[in-house]
CSV table of C-alpha atoms in Angstrom, one decimal:
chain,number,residue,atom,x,y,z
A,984,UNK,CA,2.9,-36.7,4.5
A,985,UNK,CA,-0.9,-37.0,3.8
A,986,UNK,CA,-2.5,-34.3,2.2
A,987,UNK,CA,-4.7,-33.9,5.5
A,988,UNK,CA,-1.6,-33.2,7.4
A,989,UNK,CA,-0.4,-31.2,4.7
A,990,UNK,CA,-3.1,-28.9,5.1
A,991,UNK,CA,-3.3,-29.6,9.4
A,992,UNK,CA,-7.0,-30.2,8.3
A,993,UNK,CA,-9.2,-33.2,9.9
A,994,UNK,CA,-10.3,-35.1,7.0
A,995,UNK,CA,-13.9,-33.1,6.2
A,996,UNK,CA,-16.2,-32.4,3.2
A,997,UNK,CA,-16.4,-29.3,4.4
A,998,UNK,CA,-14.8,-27.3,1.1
A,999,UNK,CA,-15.3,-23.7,2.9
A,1000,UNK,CA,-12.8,-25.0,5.5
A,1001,UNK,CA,-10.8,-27.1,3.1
A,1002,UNK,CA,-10.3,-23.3,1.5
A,1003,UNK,CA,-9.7,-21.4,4.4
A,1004,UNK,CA,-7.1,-24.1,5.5
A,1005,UNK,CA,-5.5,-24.0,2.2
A,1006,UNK,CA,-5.5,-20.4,2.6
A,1007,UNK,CA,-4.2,-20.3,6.0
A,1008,UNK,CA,-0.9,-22.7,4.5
A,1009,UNK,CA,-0.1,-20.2,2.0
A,1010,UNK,CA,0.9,-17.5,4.6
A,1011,UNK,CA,3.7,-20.4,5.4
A,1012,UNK,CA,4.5,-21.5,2.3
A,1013,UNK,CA,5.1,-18.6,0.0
A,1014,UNK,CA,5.8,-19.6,-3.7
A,1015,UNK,CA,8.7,-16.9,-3.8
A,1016,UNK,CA,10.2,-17.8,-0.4
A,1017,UNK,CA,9.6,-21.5,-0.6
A,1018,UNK,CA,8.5,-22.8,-3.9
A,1019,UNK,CA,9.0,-26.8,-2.9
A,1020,UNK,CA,6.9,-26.4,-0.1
A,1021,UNK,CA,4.3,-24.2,-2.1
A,1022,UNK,CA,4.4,-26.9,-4.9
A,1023,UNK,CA,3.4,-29.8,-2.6
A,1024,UNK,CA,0.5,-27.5,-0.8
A,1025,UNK,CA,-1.2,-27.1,-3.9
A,1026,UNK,CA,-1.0,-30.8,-4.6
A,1027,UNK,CA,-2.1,-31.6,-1.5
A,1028,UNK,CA,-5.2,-28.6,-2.1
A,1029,UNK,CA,-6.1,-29.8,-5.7
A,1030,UNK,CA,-5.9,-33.8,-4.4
A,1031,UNK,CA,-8.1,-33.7,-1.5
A,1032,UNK,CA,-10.8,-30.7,-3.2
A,1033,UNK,CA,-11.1,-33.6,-6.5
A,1034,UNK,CA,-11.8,-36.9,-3.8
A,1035,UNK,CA,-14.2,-35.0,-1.9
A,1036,UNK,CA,-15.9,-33.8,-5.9
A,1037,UNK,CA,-15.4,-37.3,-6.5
A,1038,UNK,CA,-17.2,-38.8,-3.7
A,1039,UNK,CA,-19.9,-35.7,-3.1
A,1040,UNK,CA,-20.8,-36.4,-7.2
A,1041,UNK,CA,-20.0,-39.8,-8.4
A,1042,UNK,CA,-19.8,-42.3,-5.4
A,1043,UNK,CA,-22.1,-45.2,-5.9
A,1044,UNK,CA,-25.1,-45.7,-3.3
A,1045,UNK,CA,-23.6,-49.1,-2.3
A,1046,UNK,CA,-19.9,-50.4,-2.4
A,1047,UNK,CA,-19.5,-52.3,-4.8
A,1048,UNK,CA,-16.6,-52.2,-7.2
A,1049,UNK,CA,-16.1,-50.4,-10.3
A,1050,UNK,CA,-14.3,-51.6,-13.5
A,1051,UNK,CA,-12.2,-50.0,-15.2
A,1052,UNK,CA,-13.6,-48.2,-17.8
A,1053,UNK,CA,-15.9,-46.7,-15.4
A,1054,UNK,CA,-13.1,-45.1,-12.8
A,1055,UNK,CA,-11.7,-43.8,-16.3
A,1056,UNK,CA,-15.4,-42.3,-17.4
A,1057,UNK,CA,-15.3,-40.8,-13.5
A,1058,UNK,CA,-11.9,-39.2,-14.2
A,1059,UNK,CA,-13.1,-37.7,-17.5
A,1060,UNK,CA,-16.3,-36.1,-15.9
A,1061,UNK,CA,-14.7,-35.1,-12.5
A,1062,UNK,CA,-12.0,-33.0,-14.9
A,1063,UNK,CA,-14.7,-31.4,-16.6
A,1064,UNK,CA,-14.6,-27.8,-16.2
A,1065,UNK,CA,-16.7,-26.0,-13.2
A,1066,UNK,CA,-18.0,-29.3,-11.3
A,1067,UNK,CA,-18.2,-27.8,-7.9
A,1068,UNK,CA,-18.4,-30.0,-4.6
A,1069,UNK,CA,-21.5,-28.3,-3.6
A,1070,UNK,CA,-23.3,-27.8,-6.8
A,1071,UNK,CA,-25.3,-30.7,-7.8
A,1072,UNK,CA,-27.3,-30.8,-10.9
A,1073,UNK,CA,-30.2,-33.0,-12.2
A,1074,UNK,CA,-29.4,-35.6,-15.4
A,1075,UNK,CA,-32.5,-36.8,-15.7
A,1076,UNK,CA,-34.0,-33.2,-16.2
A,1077,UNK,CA,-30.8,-32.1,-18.3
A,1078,UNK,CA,-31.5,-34.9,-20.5
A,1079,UNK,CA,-34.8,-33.2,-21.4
A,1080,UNK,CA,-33.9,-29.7,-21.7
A,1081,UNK,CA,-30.4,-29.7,-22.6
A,1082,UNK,CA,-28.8,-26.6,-21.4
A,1083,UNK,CA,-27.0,-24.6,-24.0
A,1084,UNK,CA,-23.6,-23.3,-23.6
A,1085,UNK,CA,-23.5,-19.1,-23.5
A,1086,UNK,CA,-20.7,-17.4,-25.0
A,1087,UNK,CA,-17.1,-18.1,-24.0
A,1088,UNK,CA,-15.0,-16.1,-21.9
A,1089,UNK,CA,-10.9,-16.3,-21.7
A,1090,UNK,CA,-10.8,-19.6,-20.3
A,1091,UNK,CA,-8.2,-21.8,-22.3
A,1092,UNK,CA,-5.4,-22.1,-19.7
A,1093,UNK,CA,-3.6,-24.7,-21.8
A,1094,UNK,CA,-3.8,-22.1,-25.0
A,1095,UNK,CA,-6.0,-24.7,-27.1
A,1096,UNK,CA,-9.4,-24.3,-28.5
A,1097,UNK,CA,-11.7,-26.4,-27.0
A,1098,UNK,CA,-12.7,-29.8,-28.3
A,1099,UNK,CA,-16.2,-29.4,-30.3
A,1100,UNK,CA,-18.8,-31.7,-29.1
A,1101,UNK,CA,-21.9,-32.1,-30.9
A,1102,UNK,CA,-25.5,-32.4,-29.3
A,1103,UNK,CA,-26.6,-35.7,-30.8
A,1104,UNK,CA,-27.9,-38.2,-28.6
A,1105,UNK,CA,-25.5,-40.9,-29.1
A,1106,UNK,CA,-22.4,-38.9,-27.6
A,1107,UNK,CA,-23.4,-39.4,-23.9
A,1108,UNK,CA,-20.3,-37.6,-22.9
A,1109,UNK,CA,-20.8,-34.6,-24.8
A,1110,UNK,CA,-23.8,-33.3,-21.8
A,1111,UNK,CA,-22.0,-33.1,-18.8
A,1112,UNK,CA,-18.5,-31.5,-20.6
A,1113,UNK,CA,-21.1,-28.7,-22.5
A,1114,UNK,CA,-22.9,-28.2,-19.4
A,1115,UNK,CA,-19.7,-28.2,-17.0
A,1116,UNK,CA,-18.0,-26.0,-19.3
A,1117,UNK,CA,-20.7,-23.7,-19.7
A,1118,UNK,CA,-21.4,-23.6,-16.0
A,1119,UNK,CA,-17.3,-22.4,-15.5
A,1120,UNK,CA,-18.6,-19.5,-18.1
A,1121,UNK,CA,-21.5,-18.6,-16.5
A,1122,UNK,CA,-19.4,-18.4,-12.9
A,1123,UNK,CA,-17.0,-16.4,-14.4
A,1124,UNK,CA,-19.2,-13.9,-15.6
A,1125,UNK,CA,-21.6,-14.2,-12.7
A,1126,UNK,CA,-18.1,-13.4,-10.8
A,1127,UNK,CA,-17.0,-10.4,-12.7
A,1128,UNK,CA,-20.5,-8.8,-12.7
A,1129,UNK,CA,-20.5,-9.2,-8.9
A,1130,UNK,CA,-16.5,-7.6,-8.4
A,1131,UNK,CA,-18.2,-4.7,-10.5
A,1132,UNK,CA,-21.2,-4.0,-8.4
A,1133,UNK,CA,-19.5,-4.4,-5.0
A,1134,UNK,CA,-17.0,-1.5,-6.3
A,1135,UNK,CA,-19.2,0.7,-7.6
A,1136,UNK,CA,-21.3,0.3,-4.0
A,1137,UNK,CA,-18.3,2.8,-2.6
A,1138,UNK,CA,-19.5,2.3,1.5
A,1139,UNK,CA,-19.4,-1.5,1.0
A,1140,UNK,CA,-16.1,-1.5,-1.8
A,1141,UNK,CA,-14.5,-0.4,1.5
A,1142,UNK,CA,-15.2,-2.9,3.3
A,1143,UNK,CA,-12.7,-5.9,3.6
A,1144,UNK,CA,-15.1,-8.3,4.5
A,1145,UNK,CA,-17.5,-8.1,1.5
A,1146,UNK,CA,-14.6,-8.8,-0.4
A,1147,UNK,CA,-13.5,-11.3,1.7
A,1148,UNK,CA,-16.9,-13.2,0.9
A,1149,UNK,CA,-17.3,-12.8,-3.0
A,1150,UNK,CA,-13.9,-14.5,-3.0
A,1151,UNK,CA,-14.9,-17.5,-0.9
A,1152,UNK,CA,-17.1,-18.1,-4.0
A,1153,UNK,CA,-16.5,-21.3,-6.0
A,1154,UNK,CA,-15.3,-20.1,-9.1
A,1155,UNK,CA,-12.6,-18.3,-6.8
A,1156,UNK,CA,-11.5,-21.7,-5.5
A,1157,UNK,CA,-11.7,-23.6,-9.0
A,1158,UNK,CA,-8.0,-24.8,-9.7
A,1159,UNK,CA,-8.6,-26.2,-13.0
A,1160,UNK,CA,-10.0,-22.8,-13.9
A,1161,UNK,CA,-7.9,-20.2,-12.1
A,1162,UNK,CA,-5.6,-18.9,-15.2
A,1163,UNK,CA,-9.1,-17.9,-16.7
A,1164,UNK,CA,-10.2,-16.7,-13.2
A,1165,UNK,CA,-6.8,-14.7,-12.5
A,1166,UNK,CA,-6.9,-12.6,-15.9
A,1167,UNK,CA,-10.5,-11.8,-16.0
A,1168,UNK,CA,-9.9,-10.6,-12.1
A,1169,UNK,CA,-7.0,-8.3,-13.7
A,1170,UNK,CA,-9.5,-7.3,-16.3
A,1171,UNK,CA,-11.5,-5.9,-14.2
A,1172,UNK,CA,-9.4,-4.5,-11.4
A,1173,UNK,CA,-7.5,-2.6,-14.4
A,1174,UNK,CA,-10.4,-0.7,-15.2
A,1175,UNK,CA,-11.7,-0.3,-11.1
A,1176,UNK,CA,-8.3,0.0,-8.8
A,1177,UNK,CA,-9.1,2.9,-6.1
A,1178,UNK,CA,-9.3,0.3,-3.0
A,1179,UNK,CA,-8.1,-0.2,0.4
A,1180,UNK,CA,-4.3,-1.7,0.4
A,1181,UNK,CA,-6.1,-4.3,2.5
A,1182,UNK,CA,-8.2,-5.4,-0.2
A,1183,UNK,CA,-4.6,-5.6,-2.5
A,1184,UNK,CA,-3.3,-7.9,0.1
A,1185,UNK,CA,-5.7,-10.0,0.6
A,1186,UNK,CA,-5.7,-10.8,-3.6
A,1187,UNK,CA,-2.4,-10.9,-3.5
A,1188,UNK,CA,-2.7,-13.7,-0.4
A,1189,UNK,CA,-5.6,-15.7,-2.3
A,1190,UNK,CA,-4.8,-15.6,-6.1
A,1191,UNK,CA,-1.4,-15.2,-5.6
A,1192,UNK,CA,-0.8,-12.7,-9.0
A,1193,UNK,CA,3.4,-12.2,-8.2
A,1194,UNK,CA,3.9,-16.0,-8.5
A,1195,UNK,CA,1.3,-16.3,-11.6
A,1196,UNK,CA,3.3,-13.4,-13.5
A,1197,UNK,CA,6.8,-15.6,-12.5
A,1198,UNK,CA,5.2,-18.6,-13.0
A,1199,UNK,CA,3.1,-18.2,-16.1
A,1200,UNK,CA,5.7,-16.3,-18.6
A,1201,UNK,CA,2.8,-16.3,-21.6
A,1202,UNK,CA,0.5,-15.0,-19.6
A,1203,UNK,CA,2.6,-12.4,-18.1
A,1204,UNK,CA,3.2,-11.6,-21.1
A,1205,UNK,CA,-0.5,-11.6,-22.2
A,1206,UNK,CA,-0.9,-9.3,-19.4
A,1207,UNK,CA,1.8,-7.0,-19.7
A,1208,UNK,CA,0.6,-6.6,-23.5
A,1209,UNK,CA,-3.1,-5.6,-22.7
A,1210,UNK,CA,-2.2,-4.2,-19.1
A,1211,UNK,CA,0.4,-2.5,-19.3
A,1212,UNK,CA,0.0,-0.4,-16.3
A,1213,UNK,CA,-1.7,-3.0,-13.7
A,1214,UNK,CA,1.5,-4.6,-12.9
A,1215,UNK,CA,3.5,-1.7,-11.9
A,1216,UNK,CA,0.6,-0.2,-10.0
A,1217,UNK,CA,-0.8,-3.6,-8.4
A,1218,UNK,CA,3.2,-4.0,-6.7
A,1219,UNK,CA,3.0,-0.3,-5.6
A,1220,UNK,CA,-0.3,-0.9,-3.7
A,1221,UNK,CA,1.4,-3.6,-1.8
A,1222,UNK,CA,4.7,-1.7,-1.2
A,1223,UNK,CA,4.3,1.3,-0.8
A,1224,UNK,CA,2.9,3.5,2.0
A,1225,UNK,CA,-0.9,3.6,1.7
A,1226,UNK,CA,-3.7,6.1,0.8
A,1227,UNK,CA,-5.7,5.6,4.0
A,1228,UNK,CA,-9.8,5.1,3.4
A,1229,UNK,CA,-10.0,6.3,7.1
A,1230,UNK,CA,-13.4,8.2,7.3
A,1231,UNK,CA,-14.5,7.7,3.9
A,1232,UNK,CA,-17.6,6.1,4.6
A,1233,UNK,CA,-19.4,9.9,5.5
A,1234,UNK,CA,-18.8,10.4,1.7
A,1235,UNK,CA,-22.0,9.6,-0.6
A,1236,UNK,CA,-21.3,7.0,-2.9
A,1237,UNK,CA,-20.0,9.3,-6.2
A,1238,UNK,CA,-18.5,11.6,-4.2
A,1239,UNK,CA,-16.5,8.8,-2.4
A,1240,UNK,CA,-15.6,6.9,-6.1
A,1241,UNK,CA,-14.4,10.5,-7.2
A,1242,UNK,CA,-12.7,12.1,-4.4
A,1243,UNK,CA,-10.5,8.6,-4.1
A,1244,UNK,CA,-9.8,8.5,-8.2
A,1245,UNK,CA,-8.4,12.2,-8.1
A,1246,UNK,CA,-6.8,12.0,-4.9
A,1247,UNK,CA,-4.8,8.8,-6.4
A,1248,UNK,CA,-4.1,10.4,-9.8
A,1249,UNK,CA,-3.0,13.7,-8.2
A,1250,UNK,CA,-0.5,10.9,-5.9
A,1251,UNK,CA,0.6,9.4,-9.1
A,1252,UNK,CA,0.9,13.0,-11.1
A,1253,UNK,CA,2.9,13.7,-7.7
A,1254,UNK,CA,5.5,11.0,-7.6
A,1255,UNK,CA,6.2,11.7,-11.7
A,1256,UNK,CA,7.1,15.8,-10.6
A,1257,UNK,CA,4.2,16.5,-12.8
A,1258,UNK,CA,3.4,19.2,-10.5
A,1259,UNK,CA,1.0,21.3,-12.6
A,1260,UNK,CA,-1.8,18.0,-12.9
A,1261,UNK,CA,-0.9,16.7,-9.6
A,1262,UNK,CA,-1.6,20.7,-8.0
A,1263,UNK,CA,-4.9,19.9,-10.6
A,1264,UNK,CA,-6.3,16.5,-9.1
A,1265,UNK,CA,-5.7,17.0,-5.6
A,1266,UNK,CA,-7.4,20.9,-5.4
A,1267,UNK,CA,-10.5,19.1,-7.3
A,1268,UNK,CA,-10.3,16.5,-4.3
A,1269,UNK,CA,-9.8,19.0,-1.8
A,1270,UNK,CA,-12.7,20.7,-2.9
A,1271,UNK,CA,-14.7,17.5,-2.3
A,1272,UNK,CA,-13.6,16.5,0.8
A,1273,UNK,CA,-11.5,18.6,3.0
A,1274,UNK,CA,-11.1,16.2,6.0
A,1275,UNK,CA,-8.9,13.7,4.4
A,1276,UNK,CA,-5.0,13.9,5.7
A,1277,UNK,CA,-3.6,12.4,2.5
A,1278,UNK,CA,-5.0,14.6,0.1
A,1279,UNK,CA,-3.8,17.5,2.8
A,1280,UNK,CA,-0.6,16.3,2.8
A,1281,UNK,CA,-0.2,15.9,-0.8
A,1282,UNK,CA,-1.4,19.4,-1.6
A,1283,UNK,CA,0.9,20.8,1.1
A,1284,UNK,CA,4.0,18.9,-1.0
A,1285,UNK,CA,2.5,20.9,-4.2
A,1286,UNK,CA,2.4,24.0,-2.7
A,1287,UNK,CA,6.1,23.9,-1.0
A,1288,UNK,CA,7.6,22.8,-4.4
A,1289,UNK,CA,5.6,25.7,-5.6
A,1290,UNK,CA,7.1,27.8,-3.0
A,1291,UNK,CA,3.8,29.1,-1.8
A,1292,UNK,CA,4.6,29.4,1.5
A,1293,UNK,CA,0.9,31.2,2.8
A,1294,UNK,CA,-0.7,28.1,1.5
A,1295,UNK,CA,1.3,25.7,2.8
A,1296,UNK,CA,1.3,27.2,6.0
A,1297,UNK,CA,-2.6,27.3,6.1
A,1298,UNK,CA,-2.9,23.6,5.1
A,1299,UNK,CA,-0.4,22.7,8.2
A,1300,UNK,CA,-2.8,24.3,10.0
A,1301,UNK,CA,-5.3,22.3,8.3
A,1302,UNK,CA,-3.8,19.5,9.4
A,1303,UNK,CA,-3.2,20.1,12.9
A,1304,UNK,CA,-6.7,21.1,13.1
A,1305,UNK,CA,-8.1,17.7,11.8
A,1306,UNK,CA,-5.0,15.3,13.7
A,1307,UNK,CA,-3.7,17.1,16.6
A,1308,UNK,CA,-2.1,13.8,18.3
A,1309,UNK,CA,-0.3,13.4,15.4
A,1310,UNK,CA,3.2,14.9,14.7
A,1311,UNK,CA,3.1,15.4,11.1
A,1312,UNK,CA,1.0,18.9,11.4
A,1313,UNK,CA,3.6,20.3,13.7
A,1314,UNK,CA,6.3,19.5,11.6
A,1315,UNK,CA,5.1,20.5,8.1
A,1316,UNK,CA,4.0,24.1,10.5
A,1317,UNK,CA,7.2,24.4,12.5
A,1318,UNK,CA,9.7,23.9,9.0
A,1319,UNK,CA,7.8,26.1,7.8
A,1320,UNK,CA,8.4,29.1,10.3
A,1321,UNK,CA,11.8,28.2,10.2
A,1322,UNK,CA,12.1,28.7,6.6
A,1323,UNK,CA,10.9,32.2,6.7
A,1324,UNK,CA,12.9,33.3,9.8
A,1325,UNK,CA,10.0,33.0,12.2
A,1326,UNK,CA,12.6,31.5,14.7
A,1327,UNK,CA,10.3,32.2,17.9
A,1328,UNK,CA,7.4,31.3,16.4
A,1329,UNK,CA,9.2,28.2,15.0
A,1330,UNK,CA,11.2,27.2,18.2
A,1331,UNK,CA,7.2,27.4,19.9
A,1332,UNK,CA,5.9,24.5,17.5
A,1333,UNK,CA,9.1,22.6,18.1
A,1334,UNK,CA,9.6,23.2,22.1
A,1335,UNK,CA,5.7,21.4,21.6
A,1336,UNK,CA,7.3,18.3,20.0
A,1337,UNK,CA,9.7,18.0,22.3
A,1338,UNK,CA,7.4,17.9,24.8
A,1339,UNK,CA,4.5,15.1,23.5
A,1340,UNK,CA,7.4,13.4,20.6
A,1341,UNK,CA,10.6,13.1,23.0
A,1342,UNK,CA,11.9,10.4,20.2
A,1343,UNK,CA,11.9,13.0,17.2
A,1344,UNK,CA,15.6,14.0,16.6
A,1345,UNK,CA,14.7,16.7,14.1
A,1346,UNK,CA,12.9,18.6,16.0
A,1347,UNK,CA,15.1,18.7,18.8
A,1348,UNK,CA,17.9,19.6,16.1
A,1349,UNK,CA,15.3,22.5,14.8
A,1350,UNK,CA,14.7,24.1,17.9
A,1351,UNK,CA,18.8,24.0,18.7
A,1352,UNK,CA,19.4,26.1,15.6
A,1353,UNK,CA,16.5,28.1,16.5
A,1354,UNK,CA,18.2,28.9,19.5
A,1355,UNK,CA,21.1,29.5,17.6
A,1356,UNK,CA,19.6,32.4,15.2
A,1357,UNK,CA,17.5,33.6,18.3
A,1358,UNK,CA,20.9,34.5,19.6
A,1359,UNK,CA,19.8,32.9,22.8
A,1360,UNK,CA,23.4,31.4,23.5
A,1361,UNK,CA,22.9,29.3,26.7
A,1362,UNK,CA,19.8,28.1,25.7
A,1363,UNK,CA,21.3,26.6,22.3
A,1364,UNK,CA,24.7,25.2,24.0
A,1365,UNK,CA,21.8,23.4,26.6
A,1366,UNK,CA,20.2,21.8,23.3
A,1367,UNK,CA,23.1,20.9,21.9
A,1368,UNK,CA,24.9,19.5,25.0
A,1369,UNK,CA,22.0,17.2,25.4
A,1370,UNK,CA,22.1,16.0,22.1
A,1371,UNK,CA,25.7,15.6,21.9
A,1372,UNK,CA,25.0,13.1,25.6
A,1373,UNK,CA,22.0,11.0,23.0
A,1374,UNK,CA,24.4,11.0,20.3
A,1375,UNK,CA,25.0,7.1,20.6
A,1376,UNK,CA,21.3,6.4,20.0
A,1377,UNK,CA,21.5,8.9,17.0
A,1378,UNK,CA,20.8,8.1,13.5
A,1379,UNK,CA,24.4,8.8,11.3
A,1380,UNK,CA,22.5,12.0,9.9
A,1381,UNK,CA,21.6,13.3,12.7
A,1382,UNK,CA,25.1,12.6,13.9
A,1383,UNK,CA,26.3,14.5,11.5
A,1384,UNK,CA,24.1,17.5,11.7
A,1385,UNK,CA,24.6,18.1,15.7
A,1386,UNK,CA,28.1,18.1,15.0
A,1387,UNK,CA,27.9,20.6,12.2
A,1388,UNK,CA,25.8,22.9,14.6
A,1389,UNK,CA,28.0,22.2,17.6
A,1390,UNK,CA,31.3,23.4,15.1
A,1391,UNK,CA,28.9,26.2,14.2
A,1392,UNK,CA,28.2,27.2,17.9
A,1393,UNK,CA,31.9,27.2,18.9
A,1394,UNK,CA,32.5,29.2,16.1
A,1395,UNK,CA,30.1,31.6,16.8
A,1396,UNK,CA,32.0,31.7,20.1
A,1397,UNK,CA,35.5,32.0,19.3
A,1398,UNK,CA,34.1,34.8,16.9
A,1399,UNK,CA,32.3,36.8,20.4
A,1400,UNK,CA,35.8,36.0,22.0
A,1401,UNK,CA,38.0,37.4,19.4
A,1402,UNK,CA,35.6,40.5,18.7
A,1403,UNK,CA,35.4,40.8,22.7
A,1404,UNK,CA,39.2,41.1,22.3
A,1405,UNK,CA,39.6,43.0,19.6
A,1406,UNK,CA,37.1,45.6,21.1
A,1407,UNK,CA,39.1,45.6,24.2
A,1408,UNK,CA,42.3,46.3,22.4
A,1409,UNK,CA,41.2,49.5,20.6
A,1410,UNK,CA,39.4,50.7,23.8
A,1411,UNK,CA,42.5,50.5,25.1
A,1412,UNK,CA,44.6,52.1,22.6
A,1413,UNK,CA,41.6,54.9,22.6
A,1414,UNK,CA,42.5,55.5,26.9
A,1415,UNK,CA,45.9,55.7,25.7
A,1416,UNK,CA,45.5,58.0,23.3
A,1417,UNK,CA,43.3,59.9,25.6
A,1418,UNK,CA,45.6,60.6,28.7
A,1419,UNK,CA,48.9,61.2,26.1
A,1420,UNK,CA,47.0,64.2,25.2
A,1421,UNK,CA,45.6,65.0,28.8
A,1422,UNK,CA,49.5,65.3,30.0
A,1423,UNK,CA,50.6,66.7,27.1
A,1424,UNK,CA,47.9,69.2,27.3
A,1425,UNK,CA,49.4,69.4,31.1
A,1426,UNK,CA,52.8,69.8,30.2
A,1427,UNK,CA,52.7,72.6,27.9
A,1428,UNK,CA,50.2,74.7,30.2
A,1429,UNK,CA,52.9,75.5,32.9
């Protein structure tokens, strides 16, 4: 298979679609799920983006063949780091005014120094590697200072497309470079992490870091040495569950950057059960911004572990205020209730759930046992009948749990039976007693 076909591409000298094509590929051919196929995309990738450098740079006006030594003098330059298909640069001026190389970045992806090369004017090689080389440098850094403004710009580091297009630049798409590329990225994302998960999975999509780390065991182990937290917290952002960035953009730009960083590290402090700095980030956020569900949520975890039932109860109401077409409000409000014996109050909140979330077990389960503790017998055998009927659809805990309360109610029955019983027995023995002494009394008057 041609590398055109490989990448379902037209042949083009287009590199922007070459890219997205390539790009497009790598949603089919994951390097975890199928490393063969992944191995002959990037072949394909790196084969057709070095003919098209090679024709765009170094094809002769006329055809006429080459020797030798000349395709072997092409090969040299075209390998030099940072030619770029759509960058062209003038010799003649460059052999005037050479251009001197700034200072390096990480870029040795084989882990060698680079080969010295000396300015003299008998080396005609020596230009074009300086000059390419230093270009990659200057890319690079040009690169990093660009990730760092479009973060710290908080209205446009939400938005997915701005990051989209500062990663369609060429240093991005630079294979012989992308080792040096991939770790000054993690550089800098280490130090500036609070984004959107869509922003995660688009880096993870175009840079690929889960294969480089599996890949690339030195520089995993580079990475893991002088980050040692990125790795763990780059997999949870693809994971797990999101912070949402939802209604953000009304935030000023450092209010935005600190509300997210607090709201995050009170998450993190959360997950750890480090309850006191978690309760400490996410009031601070809070204070900030009030309208944000997460940070709502969160704090309402804090203050049930805490047992602070008021507070909890008022940040339910929070809730339902900002979302009221969403369940989660209700729920948090109605358990609530529940746990402090507000059983009519509680069976209100989850007769309301029924009613707009006819899906949601628990509730239904809730308001039963409401019903139960509310003493309102028919009402609770009603619930409980017409879960027992959905039981097939029922999750095995929930399975569980209707039984228990259906055990319960009959117990609660046989126990009104028996007492019904028992009553009637000593009424009984009380009538008894009550006419023995009537005709005794009887008796001995005549």
């Amino acid at each position: 298979m041609s590398p055109w076909k490989r990448l379902q591409l037209e042949p083009t000298h287009d590199a922007k679609a070459i890219r997205r094509a390539y790009a497009q590929q790598l949603k089919r051919y994951h390097p975890e799920e199928d490393p063969e196929g992944y191995q002959q995309l990037r072949q394909a990738y790196e084969q057709i983006m070095t003919e098209i450098k090679t024709q765009a740079v170094y094809s002769p006006p006329f055809s006429e063949p080459q020797e030798e030594e000349d395709l072997q003098d092409t090969d040299i330059l075209n390998n030099a780091k940072g030619i770029d298909d759509r960058d062209s640069f003038d010799r003649d001026e460059q052999e005037e005014d050479p251009i001197t190389t700034p200072p390096r970045l990480w870029l040795q992806d084989d882990g060698h120094e680079p080969p010295q090369y000396s300015n003299q004017e008998n080396e005609a090689v020596a230009s074009p590697l300086i000059t390419s080389s230093g270009r990659a440098d200057l890319l690079l850094s040009n690169f990093k200072k660009q990730l760092v403004e479009l973060y710290n710009d908080f209205p446009s580091r939400l938005q997915l497309e701005k990051w989209r297009t500062l990663f369609d630049s060429d240093i991005c798409w630079d294979l012989q470079h992308r080792t040096a590329l991939i770790i000054n990225l993690i550089e800098v994302l280490d130090q500036h992490r609070y984004l959107p998960q869509q922003v995660w999975h688009t880096i993870e999509e175009l840079f690929e870091f889960k294969a480089f780390w599996s890949e690339e065991r030195k520089h995993g182990a580079y990475i893991h040495e002088h980050f040692p937290e990125f790795q763990d917290y780059y997999l949870s952002q693809l994971n797990e569950p999101a912070l949402s960035y939802d209604g953000l953009l009304t935030l000023n730009g450092q209010q935005g950057a600190d509300f997210v960083q607090l709201r995050d590290q009170g998450y993190r402090a959360l997950q750890k059960q480090s309850l006191i700095e978690a309760r400490y980030f996410l009031k601070q956020a809070y204070a900030i911004y009030d309208q944000d569900q997460d940070v709502i949520r969160l704090l309402l975890e804090c203050e049930l572990q805490y047992k602070h039932s008021e507070q909890a109860l008022a940040l339910a109401e929070k809730l339902i205020e900002i979302s009221p077409k969403q369940i989660d409000g209700y729920m948090y409000k109605a358990n609530l209730l529940f746990s402090n014996n507000n059983y009519t109050e509680a069976a209100g909140v989850y007769l309301h759930i029924k009613m707009y979330w006819p899906q949601n077990m628990d509730a239904k389960i809730k308001l039963a046992e409401c019903f139960i503790y509310m003493k309102q017998e028919k009402l609770a055998r009603k619930q409980l009948l017409a879960l027992q009927r959905a039981m097939p659809d029922a999750p095995n805990g929930h399975l569980f749990k209707i039984n228990e309360l259906l055990f319960q109610f009959e117990l609660i029955k046989e126990h009104k039976t028996v007492q019904f019983y028992r009553n009637y027995d000593r009424f009984m023995q009380f009538v008894a007693i009550v006419m023995l002494i009537v005709f005794l009394y009887i008796f001995f008057s005549k």
